[in-house]
GROMACS .gro file of C-alpha atoms in nm:
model
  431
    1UNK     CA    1  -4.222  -4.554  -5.883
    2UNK     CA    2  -4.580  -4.601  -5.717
    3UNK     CA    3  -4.815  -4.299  -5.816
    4UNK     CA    4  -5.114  -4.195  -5.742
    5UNK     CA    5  -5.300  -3.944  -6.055
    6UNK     CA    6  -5.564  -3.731  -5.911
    7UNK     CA    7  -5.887  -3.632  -6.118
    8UNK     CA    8  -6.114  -3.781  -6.363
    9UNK     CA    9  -6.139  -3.625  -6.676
   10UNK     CA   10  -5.985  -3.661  -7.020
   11UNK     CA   11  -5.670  -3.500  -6.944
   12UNK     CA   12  -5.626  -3.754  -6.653
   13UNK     CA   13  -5.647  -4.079  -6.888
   14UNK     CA   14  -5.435  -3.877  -7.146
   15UNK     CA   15  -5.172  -3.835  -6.880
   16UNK     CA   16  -5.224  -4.188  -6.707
   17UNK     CA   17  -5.184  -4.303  -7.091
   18UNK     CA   18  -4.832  -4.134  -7.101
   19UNK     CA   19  -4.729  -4.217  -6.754
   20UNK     CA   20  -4.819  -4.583  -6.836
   21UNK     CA   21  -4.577  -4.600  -7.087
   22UNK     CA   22  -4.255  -4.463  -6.843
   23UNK     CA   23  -4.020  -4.766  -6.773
   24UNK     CA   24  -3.975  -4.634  -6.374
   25UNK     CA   25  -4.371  -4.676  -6.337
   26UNK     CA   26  -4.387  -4.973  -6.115
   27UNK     CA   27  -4.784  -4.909  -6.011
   28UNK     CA   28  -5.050  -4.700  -6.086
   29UNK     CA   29  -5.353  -4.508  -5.899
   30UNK     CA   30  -5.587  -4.270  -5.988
   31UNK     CA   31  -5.851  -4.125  -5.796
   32UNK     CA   32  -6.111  -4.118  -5.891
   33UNK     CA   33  -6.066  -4.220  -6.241
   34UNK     CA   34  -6.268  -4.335  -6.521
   35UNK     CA   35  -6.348  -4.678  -6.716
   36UNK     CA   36  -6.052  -4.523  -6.958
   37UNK     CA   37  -5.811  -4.516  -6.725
   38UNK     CA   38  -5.895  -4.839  -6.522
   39UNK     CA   39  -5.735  -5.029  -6.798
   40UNK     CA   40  -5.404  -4.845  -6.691
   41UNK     CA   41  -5.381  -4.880  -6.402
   42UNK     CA   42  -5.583  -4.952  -6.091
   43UNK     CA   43  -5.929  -4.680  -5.962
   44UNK     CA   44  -5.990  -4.598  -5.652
   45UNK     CA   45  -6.284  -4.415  -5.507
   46UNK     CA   46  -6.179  -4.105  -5.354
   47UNK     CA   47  -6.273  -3.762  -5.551
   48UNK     CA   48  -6.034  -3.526  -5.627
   49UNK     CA   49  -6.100  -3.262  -5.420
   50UNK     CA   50  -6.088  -3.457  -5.128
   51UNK     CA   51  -5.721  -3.394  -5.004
   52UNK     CA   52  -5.731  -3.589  -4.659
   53UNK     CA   53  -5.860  -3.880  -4.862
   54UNK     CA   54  -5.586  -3.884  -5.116
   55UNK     CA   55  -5.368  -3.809  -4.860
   56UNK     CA   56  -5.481  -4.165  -4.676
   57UNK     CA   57  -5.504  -4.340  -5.043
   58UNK     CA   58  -5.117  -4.232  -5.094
   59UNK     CA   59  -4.981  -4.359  -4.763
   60UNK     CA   60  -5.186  -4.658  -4.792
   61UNK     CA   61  -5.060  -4.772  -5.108
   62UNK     CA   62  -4.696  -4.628  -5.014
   63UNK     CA   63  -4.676  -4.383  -5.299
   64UNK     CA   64  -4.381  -4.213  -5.430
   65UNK     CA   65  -4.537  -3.960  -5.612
   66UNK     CA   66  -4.847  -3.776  -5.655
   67UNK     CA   67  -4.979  -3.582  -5.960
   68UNK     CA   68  -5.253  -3.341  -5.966
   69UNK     CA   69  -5.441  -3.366  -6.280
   70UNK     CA   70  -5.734  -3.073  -6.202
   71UNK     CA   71  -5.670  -2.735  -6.014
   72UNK     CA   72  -5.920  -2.760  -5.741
   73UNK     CA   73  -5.715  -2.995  -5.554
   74UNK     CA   74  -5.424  -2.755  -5.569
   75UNK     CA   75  -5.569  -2.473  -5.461
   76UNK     CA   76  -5.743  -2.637  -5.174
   77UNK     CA   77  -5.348  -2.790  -5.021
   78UNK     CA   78  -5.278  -3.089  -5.162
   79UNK     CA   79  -4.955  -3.016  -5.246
   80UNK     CA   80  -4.871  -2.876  -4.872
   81UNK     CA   81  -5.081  -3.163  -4.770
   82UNK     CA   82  -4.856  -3.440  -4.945
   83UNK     CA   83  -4.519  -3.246  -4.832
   84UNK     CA   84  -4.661  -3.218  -4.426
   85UNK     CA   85  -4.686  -3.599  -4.488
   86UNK     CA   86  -4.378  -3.651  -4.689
   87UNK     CA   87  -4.530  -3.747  -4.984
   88UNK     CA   88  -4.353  -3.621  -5.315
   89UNK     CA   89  -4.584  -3.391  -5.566
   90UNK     CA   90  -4.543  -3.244  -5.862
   91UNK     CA   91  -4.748  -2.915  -5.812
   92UNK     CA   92  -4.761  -2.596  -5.683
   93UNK     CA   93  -4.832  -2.508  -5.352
   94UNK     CA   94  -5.146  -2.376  -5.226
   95UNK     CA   95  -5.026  -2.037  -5.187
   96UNK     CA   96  -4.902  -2.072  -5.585
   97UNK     CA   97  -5.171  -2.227  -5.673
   98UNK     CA   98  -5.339  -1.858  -5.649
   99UNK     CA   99  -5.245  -1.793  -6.006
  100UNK     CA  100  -5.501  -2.030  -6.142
  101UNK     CA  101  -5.798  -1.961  -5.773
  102UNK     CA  102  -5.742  -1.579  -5.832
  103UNK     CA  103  -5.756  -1.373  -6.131
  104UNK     CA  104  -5.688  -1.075  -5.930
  105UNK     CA  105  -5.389  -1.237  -5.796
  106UNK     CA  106  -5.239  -1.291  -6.140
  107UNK     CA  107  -5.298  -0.972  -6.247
  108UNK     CA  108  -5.123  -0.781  -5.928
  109UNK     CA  109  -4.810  -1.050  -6.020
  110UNK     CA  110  -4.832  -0.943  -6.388
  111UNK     CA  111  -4.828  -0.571  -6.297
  112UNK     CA  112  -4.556  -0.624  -6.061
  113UNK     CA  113  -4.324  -0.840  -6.293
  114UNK     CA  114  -4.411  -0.609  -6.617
  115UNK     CA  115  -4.570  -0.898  -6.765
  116UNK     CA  116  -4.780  -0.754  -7.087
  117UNK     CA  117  -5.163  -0.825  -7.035
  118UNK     CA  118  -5.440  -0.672  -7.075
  119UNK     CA  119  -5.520  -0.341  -6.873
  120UNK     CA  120  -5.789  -0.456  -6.607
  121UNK     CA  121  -5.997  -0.388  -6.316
  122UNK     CA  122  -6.164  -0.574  -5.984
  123UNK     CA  123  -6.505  -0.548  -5.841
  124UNK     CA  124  -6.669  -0.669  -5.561
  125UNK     CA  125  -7.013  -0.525  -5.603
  126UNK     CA  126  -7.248  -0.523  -5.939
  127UNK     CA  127  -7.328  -0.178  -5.911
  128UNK     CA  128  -6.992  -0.014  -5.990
  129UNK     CA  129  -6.904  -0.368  -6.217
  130UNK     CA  130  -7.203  -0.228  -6.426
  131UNK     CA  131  -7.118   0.171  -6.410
  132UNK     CA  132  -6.785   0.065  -6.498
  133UNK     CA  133  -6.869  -0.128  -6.844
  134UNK     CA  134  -7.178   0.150  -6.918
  135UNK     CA  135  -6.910   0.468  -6.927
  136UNK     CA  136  -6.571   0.235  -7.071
  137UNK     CA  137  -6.776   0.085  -7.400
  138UNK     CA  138  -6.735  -0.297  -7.522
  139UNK     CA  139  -6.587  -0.516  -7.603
  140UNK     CA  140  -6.487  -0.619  -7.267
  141UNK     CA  141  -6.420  -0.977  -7.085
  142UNK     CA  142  -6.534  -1.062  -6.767
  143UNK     CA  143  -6.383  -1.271  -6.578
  144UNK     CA  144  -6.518  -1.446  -6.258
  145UNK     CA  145  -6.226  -1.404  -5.991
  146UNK     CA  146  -6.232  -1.774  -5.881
  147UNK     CA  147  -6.197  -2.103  -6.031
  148UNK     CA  148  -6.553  -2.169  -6.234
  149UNK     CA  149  -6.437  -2.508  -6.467
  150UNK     CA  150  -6.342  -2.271  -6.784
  151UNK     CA  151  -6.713  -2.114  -6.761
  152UNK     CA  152  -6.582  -1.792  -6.628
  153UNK     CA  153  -6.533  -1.590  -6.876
  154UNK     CA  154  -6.726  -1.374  -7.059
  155UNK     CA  155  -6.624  -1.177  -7.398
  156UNK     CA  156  -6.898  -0.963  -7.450
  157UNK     CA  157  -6.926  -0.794  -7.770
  158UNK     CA  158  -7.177  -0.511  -7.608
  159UNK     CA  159  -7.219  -0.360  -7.306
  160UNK     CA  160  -7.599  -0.536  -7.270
  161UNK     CA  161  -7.380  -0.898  -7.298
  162UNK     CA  162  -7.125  -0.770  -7.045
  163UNK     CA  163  -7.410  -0.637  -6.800
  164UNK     CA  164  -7.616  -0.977  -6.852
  165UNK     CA  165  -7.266  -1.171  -6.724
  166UNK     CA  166  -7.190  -0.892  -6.439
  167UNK     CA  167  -7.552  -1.003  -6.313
  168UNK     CA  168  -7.550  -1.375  -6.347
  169UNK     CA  169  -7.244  -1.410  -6.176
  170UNK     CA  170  -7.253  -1.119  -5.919
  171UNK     CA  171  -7.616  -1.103  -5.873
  172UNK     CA  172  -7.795  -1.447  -5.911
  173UNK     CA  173  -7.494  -1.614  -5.813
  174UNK     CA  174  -7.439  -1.847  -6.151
  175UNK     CA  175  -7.095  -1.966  -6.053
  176UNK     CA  176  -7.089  -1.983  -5.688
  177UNK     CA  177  -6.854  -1.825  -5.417
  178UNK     CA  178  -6.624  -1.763  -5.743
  179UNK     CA  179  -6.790  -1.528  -5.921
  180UNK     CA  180  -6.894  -1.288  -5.599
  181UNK     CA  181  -6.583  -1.068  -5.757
  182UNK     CA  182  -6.544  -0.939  -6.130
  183UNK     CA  183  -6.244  -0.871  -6.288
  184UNK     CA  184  -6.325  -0.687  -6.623
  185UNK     CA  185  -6.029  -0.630  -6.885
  186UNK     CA  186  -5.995  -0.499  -7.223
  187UNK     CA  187  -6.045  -0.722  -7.467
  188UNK     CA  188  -5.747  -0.787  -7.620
  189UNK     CA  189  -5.721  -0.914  -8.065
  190UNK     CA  190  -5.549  -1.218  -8.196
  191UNK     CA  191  -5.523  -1.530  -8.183
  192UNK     CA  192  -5.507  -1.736  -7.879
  193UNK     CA  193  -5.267  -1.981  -7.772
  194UNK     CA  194  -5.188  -2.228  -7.436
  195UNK     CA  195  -4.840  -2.277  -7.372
  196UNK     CA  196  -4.700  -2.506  -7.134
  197UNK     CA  197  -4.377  -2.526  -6.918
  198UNK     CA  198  -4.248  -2.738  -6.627
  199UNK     CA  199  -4.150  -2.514  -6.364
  200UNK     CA  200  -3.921  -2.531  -6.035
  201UNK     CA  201  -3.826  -2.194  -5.840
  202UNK     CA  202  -3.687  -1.945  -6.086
  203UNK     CA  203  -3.637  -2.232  -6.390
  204UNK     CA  204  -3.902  -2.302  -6.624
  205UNK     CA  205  -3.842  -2.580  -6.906
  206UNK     CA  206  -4.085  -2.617  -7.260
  207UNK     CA  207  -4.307  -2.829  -7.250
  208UNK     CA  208  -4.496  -2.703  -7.615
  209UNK     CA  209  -4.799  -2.537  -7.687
  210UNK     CA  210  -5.123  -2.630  -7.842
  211UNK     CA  211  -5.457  -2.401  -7.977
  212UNK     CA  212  -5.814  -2.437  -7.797
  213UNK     CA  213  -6.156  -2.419  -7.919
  214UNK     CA  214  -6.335  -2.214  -7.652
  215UNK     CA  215  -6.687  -2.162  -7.731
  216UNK     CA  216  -6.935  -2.509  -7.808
  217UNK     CA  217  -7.049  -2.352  -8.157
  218UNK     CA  218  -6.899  -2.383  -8.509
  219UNK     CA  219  -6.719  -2.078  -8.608
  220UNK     CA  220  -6.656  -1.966  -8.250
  221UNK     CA  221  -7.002  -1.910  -8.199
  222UNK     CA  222  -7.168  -1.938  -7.872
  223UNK     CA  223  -7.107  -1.916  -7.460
  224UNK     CA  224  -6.756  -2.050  -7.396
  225UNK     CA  225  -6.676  -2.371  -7.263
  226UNK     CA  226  -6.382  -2.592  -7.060
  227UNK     CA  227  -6.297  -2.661  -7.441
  228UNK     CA  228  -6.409  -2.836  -7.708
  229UNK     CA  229  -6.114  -2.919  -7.902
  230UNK     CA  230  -5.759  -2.869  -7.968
  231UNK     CA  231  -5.450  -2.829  -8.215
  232UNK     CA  232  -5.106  -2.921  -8.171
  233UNK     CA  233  -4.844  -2.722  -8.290
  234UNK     CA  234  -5.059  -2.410  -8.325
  235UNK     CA  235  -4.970  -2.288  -8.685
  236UNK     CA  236  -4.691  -1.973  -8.651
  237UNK     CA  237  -4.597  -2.035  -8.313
  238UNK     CA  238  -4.323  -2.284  -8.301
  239UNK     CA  239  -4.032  -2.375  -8.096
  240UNK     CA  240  -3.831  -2.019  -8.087
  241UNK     CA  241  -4.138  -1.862  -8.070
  242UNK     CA  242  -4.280  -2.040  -7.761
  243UNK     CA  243  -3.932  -2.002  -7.565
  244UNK     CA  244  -3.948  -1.643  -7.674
  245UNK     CA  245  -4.290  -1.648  -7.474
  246UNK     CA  246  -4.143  -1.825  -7.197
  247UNK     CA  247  -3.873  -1.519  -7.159
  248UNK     CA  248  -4.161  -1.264  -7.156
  249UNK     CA  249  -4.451  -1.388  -6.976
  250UNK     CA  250  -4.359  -1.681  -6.790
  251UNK     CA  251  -4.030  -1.660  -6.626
  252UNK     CA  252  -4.041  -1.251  -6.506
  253UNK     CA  253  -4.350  -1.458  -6.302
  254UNK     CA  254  -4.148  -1.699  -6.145
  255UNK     CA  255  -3.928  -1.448  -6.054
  256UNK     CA  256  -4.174  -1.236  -5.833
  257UNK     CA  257  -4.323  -1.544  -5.727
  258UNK     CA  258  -3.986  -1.616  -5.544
  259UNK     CA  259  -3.984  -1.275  -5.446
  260UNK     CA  260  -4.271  -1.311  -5.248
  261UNK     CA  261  -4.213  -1.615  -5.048
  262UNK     CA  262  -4.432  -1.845  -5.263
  263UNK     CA  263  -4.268  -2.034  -5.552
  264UNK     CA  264  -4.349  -2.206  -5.821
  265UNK     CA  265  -4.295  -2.511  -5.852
  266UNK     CA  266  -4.552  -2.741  -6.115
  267UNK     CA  267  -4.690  -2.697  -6.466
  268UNK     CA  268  -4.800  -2.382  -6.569
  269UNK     CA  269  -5.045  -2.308  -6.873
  270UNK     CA  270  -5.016  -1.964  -7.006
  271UNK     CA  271  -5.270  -1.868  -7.201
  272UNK     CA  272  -5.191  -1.594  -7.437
  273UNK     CA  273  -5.305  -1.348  -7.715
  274UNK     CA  274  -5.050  -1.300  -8.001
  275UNK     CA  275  -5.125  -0.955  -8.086
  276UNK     CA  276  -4.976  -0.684  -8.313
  277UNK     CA  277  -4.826  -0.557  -8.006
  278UNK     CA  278  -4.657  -0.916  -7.968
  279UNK     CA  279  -4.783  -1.195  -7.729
  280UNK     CA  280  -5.010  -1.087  -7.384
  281UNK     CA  281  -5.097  -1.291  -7.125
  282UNK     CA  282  -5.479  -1.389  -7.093
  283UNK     CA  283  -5.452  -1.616  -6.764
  284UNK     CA  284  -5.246  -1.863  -6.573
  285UNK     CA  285  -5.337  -2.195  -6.526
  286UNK     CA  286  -5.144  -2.403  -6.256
  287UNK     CA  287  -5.155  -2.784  -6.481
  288UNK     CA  288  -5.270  -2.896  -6.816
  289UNK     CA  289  -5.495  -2.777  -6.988
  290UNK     CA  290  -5.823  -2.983  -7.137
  291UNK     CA  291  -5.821  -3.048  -7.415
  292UNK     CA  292  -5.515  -2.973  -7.492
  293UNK     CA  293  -5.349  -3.198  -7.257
  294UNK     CA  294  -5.473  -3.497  -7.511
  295UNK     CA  295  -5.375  -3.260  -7.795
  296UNK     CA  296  -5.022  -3.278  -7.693
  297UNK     CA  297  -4.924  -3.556  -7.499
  298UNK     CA  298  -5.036  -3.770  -7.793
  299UNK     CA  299  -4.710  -3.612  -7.978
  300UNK     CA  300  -4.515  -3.720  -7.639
  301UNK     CA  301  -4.162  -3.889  -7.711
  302UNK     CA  302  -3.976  -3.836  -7.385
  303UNK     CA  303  -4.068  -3.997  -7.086
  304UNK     CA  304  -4.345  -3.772  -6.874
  305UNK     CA  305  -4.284  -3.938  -6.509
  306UNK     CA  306  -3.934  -3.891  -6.515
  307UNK     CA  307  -4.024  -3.520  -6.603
  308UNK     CA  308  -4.278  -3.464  -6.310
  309UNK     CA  309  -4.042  -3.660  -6.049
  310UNK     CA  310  -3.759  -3.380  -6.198
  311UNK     CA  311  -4.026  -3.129  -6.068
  312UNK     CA  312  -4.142  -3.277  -5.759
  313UNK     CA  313  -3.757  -3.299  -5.667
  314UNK     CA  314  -3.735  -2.906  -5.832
  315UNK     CA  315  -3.427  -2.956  -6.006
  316UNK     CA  316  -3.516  -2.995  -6.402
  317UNK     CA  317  -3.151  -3.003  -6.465
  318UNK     CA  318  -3.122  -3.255  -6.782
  319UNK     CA  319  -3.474  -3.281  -6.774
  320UNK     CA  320  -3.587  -3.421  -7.177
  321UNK     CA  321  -3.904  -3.321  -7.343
  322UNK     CA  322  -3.952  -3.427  -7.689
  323UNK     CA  323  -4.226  -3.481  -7.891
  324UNK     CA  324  -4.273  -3.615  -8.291
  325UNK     CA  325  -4.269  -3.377  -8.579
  326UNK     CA  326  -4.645  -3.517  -8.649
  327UNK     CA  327  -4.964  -3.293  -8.580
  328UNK     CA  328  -5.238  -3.355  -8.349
  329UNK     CA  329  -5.584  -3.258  -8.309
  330UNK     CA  330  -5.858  -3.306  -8.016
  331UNK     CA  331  -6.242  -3.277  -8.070
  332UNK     CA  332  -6.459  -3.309  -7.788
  333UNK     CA  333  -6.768  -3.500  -7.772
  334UNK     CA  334  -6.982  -3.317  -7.515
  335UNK     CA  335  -7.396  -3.394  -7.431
  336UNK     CA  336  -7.624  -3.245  -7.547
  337UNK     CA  337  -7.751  -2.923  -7.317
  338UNK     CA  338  -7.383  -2.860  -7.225
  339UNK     CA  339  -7.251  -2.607  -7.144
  340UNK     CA  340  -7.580  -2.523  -6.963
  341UNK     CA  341  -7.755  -2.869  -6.881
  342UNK     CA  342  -7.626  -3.218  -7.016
  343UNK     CA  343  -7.799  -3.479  -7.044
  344UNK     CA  344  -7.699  -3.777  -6.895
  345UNK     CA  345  -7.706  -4.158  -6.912
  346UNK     CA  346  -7.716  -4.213  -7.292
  347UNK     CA  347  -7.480  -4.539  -7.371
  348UNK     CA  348  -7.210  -4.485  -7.580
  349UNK     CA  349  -7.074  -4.766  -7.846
  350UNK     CA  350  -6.801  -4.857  -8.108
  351UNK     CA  351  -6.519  -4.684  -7.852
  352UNK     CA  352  -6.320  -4.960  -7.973
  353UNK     CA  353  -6.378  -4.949  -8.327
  354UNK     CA  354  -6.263  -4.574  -8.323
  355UNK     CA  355  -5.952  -4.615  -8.132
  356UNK     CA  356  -5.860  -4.866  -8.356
  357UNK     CA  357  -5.826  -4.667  -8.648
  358UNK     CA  358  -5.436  -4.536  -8.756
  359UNK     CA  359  -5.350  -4.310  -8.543
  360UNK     CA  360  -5.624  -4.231  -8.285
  361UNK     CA  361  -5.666  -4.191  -7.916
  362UNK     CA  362  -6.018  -4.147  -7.764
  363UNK     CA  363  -5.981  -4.033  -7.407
  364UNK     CA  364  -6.271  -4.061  -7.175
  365UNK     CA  365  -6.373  -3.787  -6.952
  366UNK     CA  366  -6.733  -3.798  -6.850
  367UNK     CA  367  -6.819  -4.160  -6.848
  368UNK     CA  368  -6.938  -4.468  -6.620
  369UNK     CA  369  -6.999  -4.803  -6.653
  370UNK     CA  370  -7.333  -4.902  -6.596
  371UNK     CA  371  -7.466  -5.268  -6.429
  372UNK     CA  372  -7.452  -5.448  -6.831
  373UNK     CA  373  -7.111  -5.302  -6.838
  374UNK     CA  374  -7.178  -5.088  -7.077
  375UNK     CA  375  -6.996  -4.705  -7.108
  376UNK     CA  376  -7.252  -4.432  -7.019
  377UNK     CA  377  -7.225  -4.055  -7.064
  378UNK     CA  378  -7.215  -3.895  -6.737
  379UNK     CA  379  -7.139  -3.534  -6.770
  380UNK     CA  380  -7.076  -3.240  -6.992
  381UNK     CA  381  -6.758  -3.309  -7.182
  382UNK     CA  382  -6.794  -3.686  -7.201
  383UNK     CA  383  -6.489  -3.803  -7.476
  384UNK     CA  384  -6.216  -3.631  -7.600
  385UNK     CA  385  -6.140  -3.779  -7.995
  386UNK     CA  386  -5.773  -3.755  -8.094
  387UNK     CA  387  -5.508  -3.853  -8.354
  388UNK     CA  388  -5.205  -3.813  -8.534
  389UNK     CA  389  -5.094  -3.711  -8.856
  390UNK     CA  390  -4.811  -3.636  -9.060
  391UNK     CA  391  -4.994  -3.295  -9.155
  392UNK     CA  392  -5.305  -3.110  -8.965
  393UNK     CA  393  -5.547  -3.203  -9.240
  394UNK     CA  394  -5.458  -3.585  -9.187
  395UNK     CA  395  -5.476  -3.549  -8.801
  396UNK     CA  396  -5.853  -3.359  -8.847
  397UNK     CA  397  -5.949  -3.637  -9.118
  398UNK     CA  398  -5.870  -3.927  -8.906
  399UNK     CA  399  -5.992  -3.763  -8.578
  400UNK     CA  400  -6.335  -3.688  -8.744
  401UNK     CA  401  -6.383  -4.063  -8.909
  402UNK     CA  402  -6.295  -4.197  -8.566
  403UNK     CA  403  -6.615  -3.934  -8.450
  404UNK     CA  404  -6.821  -4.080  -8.735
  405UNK     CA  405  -6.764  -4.435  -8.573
  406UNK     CA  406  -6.887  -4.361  -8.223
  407UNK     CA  407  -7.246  -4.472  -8.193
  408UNK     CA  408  -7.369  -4.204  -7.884
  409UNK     CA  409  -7.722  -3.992  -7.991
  410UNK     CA  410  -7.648  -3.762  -7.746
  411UNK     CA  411  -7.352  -3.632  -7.856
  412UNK     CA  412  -7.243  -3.309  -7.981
  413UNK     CA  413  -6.956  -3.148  -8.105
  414UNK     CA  414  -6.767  -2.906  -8.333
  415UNK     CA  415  -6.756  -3.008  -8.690
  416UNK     CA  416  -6.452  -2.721  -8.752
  417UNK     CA  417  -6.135  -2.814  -8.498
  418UNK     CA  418  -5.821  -2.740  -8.647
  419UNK     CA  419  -5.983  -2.524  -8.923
  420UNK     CA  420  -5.829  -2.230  -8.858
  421UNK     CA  421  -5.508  -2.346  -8.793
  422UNK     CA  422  -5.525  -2.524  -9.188
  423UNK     CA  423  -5.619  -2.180  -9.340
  424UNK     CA  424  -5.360  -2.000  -9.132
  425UNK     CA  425  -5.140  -2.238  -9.307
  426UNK     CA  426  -5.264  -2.224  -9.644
  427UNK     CA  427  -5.217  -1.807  -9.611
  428UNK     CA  428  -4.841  -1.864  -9.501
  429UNK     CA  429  -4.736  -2.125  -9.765
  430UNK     CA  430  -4.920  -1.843 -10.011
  431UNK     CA  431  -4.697  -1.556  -9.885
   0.00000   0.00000   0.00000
C-alpha cells in the first residue's frame, strides 16, 4: 500500500514509526512531517489542514490510503474530500467528525444515547455564562465549544477562575472562533483515563487505553495543556475493564450516530472519569490522542496499517490488535513559555544518544532542521520521550535517563509522569 499520513506532531512520527514497520507498506508520505519522520518515509510540504492540497499530494503519488493524524483536517472534509475523489481514509466524516469540532454536539449525542457524563450547559453570550457559574458554585469546567489544541478547558476550582476563563475566551477572544460558545459542566471526581477503539458503523474494536498528564506543572499544578505525558496500561483499568467502557460509553454512540444519518467510521478517543458512580464520559476525540498515541503504540504487536485499511474498508471483521505485556510511559519536552508563549529556535542535541538507550523512543513533534542541519525547537510541545519496561517504574527510569541525555536549555517538562499510576499500584498490591 502507498499512504499518505497527515500532520506533524509526535503522534504522527509515532504512528509513521508503526506503519513503517507493516509488511503491506510499499511507500510512505506524510504531510507535512517532521525531521523524525523523514527518516520513514518521504515529507512533503503541504500542511495539514490544507485538504485540496492533500487531496492533489494523494492523487499525485497514487495513494491507497490516507490517514489523518490531527482533527482539524477531519473536521474541515478530508475524509468526504478523499471519498468524492476515491481515495480510501481511515476517518470519520466531516459530519462525524462533530464529536471532536463540537462539545455541544457530543453532549446532545450523549443525552440522546444515555451515555453517563457530566450534567452540562451551553452559552453563547458571557453575561448569562457568568450569572450561570455566580448562582451554581464551583468547581466547574469550562469548556470552549470548538476545537482549541487541548487548551480548552478550564477546571476552575472557584467561581473567580471560572469567570476569568468565561472572559478570556468569550470576551477577549483567547481561542478564536472556538471559544465564542461555553459549555460549562459539573466537575466530575476521579481519575481520568483515554481509551481508544477502531470504529466502523455500529462495531467498535479495542484498541487499549493509556493515562494523560494534563496540566504543564508537577503535581497537576497549573493551566492545562495538549499533554505533557502519558502511561500505558493505566493502573486498575485493564482489558475487561476497558471493553466494559466500550459497552457503556462508546458503542450506545455509534448507535445514535447511525441513527442520525452520520456514522462513525475512524478512531475514537474517549476520555473518561472513573468515578464512584462508575466510568463518565469527559469528551470525544475523533483520532489519537498526544501523547498517548506514543504511549501506546510503543506496546504495538499487531500490524497498525492492516488495522486502519480494515477501517477505511469498515469491516473490522478479524481485525488483530495486540500489544506486549510491558509498560510504557511518555514525557513531553515542551519550551519554555508554553503553554502561553514558547520560545523558539533553541538547538536541540544527543537525540541519538537517548534513543539509543534499552528501550526508548523519542518522537519529534515541534522541530526543524536548520541550514547546519542541526534539529531546532520550533513550537510548544517539541519531543515526546518514551520507553518500555517490564514494570512502570522501569519504563519512568529509562524514559527520564533518556531526558537527562538530551542537551536542549530550553526545555521543560514534568519530573512526575507515571507517578501516580506507581502509587496507585503500590496501594493495590497493599490491599
Amino acid at each position: 500500500m502507498r499512504v499518505l499520513l497527515v500532520g506533524s506532531g509526535g503522534r504522527e512520527h509515532a504512528m509513521a514509526a508503526a506503519i513503517a514497520r507493516s509488511p503491506r507498506l510499499e511507500a510512505l508520505f506524510i504531510a507535512p512531517g517532521n525531521p523524525g519522520t523523514a527518516a520513514l518515509g518521504t515529507n512533503r510540504a503541504v500542511k495539514a489542514d490544507d485538504v485540496a492540497g492533500l487531496i492533489a499530494l494523494a492523487q499525485q503519488e497514487r495513494i491507497d490510503l490516507v490517514v489523518p493524524g490531527p482533527e482539524a483536517p477531519l473536521v474541515a472534509g478530508l475524509a468526504d474530500a478523499c471519498k468524492a475523489a476515491g481515495i480510501a481514509c481511515a476517518g470519520p466524516t466531516q459530519a462525524a467528525a462533530a464529536l471532536e469540532g463540537s462539545k455541544t454536539f457530543t453532549k446532545e449525542v450523549c443525552d440522546a444515547a444515555n451515555i453517563p457524563t457530566a450534567r452540562w450547559e451551553r452559552f453563547d453570550a458571557a453575561a448569562p455564562a457568568l450569572d450561570y457559574v455566580r448562582r451554581h458554585g464551583a468547581p466547574v469546567v469550562v469548556k470552549a465549544d470548538g476545537l482549541a489544541a487541548g487548551k480548552g478547558v478550564v477546571v476552575a476550582q472557584s467561581v473567580a477562575e471560572a469567570e476569568q476563563a468565561i472572559t478570556d475566551m468569550m470576551t477577549d477572544g483567547t481561542l478564536g472562533q472556538a471559544g465564542h460558545s461555553v459549555v460549562i459542566e459539573d466537575c466530575l471526581v476521579g481519575d481520568e483515563v483515554s481509551l481508544f477503539a477502531f470504529c466502523a458503523g455500529e462495531t467498535a474494536v479495542l484498541i487499549g487505553a493509556a493515562q494523560d498528564h494534563k496540566r504543564i506543572g508537577d503535581g497537576d499544578t497549573g493551566p492545562n495543556t495538549g499533554g505533557m505525558g502519558a502511561v500505558s496500561p493505566p493502573t486498575g483499568f485493564g482489558r475487561a475493564e476497558q471493553e466494559a467502557a466500550l459497552d457503556v460509553l462508546v458503542r450506545p454512540m455509534l448507535r445514535e450516530m447511525a441513527r442520525r444519518g452520520t456514522p462513525f467510521t475512524g478512531i475514537i478517543f474517549a476520555g473518561l472519569m472513573l468515578t464512584g458512580d462508575g466510568p463518565q464520559l469527559i469528551e470525544y476525540n475523533v483520532r489519537f490522542g498526544d501523547p498517548e498515541a506514543e504511549a501506546l503504540l510503543i506496546r504495538l504487536e499487531s500490524d497498525l496499517l492492516a488495522a486502519l485499511a480494515a477501517v477505511a474498508k469498515g469491516d473490522l471483521a478479524g481485525t488483530d490488535i495486540r500489544f506486549s505485556g510491558q509498560s510504557s510511559i511518555s514525557v513531553i519536552m515542551a519550551a519554555k513559555g508554553y503553554p502561553g508563549r514558547p520560545v523558539t529556535g533553541g538547538v536541540i542535541r544527543n537525540l541519538a544518544a537517548a534513543q539509543a538507550l534499552p528501550g526508548v523512543h523519542v518522537f519529534q513533534a515541534g522541530t526543524k532542521g536548520n541550514d547546519a542541519g542541526e534539529i531546532v525547537a520550533a513550537g510548544g510541545r517539541v519531543l515526546a520521550v518514551c520507553a518500555t519496561g517490564d514494570t512502570l517504574a522501569q519504563a519512568c527510569t529509562r524514559a527520564y535517563e533518556a531526558v537527562g541525555l538530551i542537551d536542549w536549555p530550553d526545555g521543560i517538562y514534568r519530573h512526575d509522569i507515571g507517578q501516580r499510576a506507581l502509587a496507585a499500584q503500590e496501594k493495590i498490591g497493599e490491599q
